[in-house]
Short mmCIF file of C-alpha atoms in Angstrom, two decimals:
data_model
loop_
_atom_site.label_atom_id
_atom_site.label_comp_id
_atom_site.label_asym_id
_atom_site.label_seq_id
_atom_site.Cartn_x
_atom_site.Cartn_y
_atom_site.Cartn_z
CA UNK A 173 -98.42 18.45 197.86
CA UNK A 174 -102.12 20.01 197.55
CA UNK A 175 -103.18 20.78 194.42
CA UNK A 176 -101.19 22.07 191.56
CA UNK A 177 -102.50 25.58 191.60
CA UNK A 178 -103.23 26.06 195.01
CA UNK A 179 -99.24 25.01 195.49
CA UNK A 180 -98.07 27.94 192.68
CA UNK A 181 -100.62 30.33 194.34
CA UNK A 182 -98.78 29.54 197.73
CA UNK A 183 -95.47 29.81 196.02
CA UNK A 184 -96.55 33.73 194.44
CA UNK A 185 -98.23 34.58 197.41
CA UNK A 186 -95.33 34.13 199.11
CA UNK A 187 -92.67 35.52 196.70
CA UNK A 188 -95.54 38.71 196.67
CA UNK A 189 -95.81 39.30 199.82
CA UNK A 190 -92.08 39.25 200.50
CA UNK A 191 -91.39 41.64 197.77
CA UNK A 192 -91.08 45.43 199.06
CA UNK A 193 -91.43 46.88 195.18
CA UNK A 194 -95.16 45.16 194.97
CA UNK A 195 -96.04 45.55 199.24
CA UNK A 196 -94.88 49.73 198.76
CA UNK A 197 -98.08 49.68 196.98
CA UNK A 198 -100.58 46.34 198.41
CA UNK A 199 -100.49 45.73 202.49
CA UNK A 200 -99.34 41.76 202.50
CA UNK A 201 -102.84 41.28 204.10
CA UNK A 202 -104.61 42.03 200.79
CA UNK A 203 -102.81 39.20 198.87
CA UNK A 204 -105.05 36.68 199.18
CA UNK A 205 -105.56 33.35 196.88
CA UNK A 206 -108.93 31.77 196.24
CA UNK A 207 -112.07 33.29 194.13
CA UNK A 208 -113.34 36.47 196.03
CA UNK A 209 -114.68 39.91 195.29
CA UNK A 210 -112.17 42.77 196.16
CA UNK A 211 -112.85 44.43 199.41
CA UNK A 212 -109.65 46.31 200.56
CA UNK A 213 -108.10 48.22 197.59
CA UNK A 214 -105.29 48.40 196.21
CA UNK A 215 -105.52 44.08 196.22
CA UNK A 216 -104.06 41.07 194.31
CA UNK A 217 -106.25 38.19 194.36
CA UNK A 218 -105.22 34.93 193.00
CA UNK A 219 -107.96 32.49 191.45
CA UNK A 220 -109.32 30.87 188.39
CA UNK A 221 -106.51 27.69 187.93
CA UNK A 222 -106.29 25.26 185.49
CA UNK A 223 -104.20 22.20 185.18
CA UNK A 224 -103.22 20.13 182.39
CA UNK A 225 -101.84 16.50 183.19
CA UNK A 226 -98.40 16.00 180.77
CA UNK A 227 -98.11 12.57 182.25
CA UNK A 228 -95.09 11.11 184.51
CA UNK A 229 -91.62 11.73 185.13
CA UNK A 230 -88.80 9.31 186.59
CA UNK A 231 -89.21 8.22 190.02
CA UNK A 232 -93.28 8.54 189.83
CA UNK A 233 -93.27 11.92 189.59
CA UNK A 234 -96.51 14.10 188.17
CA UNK A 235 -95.80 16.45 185.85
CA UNK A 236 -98.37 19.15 185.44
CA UNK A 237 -98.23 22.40 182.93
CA UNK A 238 -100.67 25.12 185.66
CA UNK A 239 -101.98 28.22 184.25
CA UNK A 240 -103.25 30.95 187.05
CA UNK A 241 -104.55 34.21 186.78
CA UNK A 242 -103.92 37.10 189.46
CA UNK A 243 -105.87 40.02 189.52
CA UNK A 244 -104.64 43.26 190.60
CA UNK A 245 -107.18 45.77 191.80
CA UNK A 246 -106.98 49.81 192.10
CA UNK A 247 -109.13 52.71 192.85
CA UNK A 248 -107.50 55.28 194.22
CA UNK A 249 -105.60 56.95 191.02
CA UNK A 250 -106.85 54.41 189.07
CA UNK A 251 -104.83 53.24 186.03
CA UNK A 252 -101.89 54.63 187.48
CA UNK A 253 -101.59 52.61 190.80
CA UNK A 254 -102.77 49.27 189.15
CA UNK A 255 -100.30 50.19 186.24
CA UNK A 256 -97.59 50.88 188.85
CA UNK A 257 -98.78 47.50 191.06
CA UNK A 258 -98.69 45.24 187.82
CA UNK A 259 -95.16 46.12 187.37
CA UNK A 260 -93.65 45.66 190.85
CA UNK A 261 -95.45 41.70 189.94
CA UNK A 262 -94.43 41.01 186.79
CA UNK A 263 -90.55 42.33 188.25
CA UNK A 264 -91.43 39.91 191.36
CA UNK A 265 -92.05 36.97 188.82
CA UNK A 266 -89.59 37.38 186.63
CA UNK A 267 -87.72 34.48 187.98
CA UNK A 268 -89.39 31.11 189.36
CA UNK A 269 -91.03 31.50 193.04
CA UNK A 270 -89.60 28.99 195.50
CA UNK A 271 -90.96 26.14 195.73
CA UNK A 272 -91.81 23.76 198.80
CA UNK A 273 -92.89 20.12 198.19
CA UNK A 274 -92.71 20.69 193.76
CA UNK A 275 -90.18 21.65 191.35
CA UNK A 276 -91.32 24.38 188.60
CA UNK A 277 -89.19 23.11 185.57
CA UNK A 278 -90.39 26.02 183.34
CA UNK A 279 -91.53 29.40 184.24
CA UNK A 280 -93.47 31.82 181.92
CA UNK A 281 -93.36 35.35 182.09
CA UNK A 282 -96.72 36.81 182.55
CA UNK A 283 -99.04 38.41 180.65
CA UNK A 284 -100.84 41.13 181.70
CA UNK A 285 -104.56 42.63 180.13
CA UNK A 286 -105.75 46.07 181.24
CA UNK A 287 -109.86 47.18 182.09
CA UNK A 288 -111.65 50.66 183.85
CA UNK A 289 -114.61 50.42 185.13
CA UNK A 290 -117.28 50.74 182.33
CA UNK A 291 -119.15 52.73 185.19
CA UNK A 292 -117.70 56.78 184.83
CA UNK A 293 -118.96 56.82 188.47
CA UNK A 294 -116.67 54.04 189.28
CA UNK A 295 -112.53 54.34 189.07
CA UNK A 296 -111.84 51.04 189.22
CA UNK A 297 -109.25 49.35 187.16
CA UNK A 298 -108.44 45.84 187.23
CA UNK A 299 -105.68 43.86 185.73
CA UNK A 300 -105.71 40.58 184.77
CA UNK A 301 -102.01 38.80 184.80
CA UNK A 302 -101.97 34.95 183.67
CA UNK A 303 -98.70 32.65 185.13
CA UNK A 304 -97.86 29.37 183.68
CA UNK A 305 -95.81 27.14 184.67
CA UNK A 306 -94.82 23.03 184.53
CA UNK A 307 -94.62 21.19 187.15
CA UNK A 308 -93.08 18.03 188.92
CA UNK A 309 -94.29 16.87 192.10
CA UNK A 310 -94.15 13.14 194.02
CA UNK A 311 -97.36 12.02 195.66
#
């Protein structure tokens, strides 16, 4: 397995991307993981991990608790479409993404923080969701 969070980014991405509630709103090409600057709106971007070591499992297995964040990105109604894209995601992730190469033994249900643009010029609005999750992996 790669890293923990690149693995659950892979494993959203996927579940994401496959979802027609959050693509009736984001073309599959703009979900994309790794730290970037929005360029295509309306976007999710997956970034920012963090991994906490809870030791081993039977059978040499890691077991890791993950956080990652996802940001969702809107300009074109503003609140409204990132309001409307946040909810076709949290609905997507409701349930555990599957999994290839790791086994996600608990799942949190995200949380979600809302922010405009502090430019008036500007009608951005960007939401930040966090995931976490534990995982169990063999090397």
């Amino acid at each position: 397995m790669i890293e923990p969070t690149l693995a659950l980014q892979a494993a959203i991405g996927n579940r994401l991307a496959a979802t027609s509630a959050v693509t009736d709103h984001v073309d599959p090409a703009n979900i994309r993981g790794g730290p970037m600057r929005p360029d295509d709106f309306p976007c999710i971007l997956m970034g920012n991990g963090q991994t906490i070591f809870l030791g081993n499992a039977s059978g040499s297995q890691y077991v890791a608790r993950v956080f990652l964040t996802i940001h969702i990105w809107a300009v074109e109604d503003g609140a409204d479409t990132a309001r409307a894209i946040g909810f076709a995601v949290m609905n997507a992730l409701k349930q555990p993404p599957e999994a290839e190469d790791f086994a996600i033994d608990e799942f949190g249900l995200p949380s979600i923080s809302w922010m405009r643009d502090p430019n008036p010029a500007q009608s951005y609005t960007h939401g930040v969701m966090t995931v976490e999750a534990v995982m169990r992996w063999t090397v």
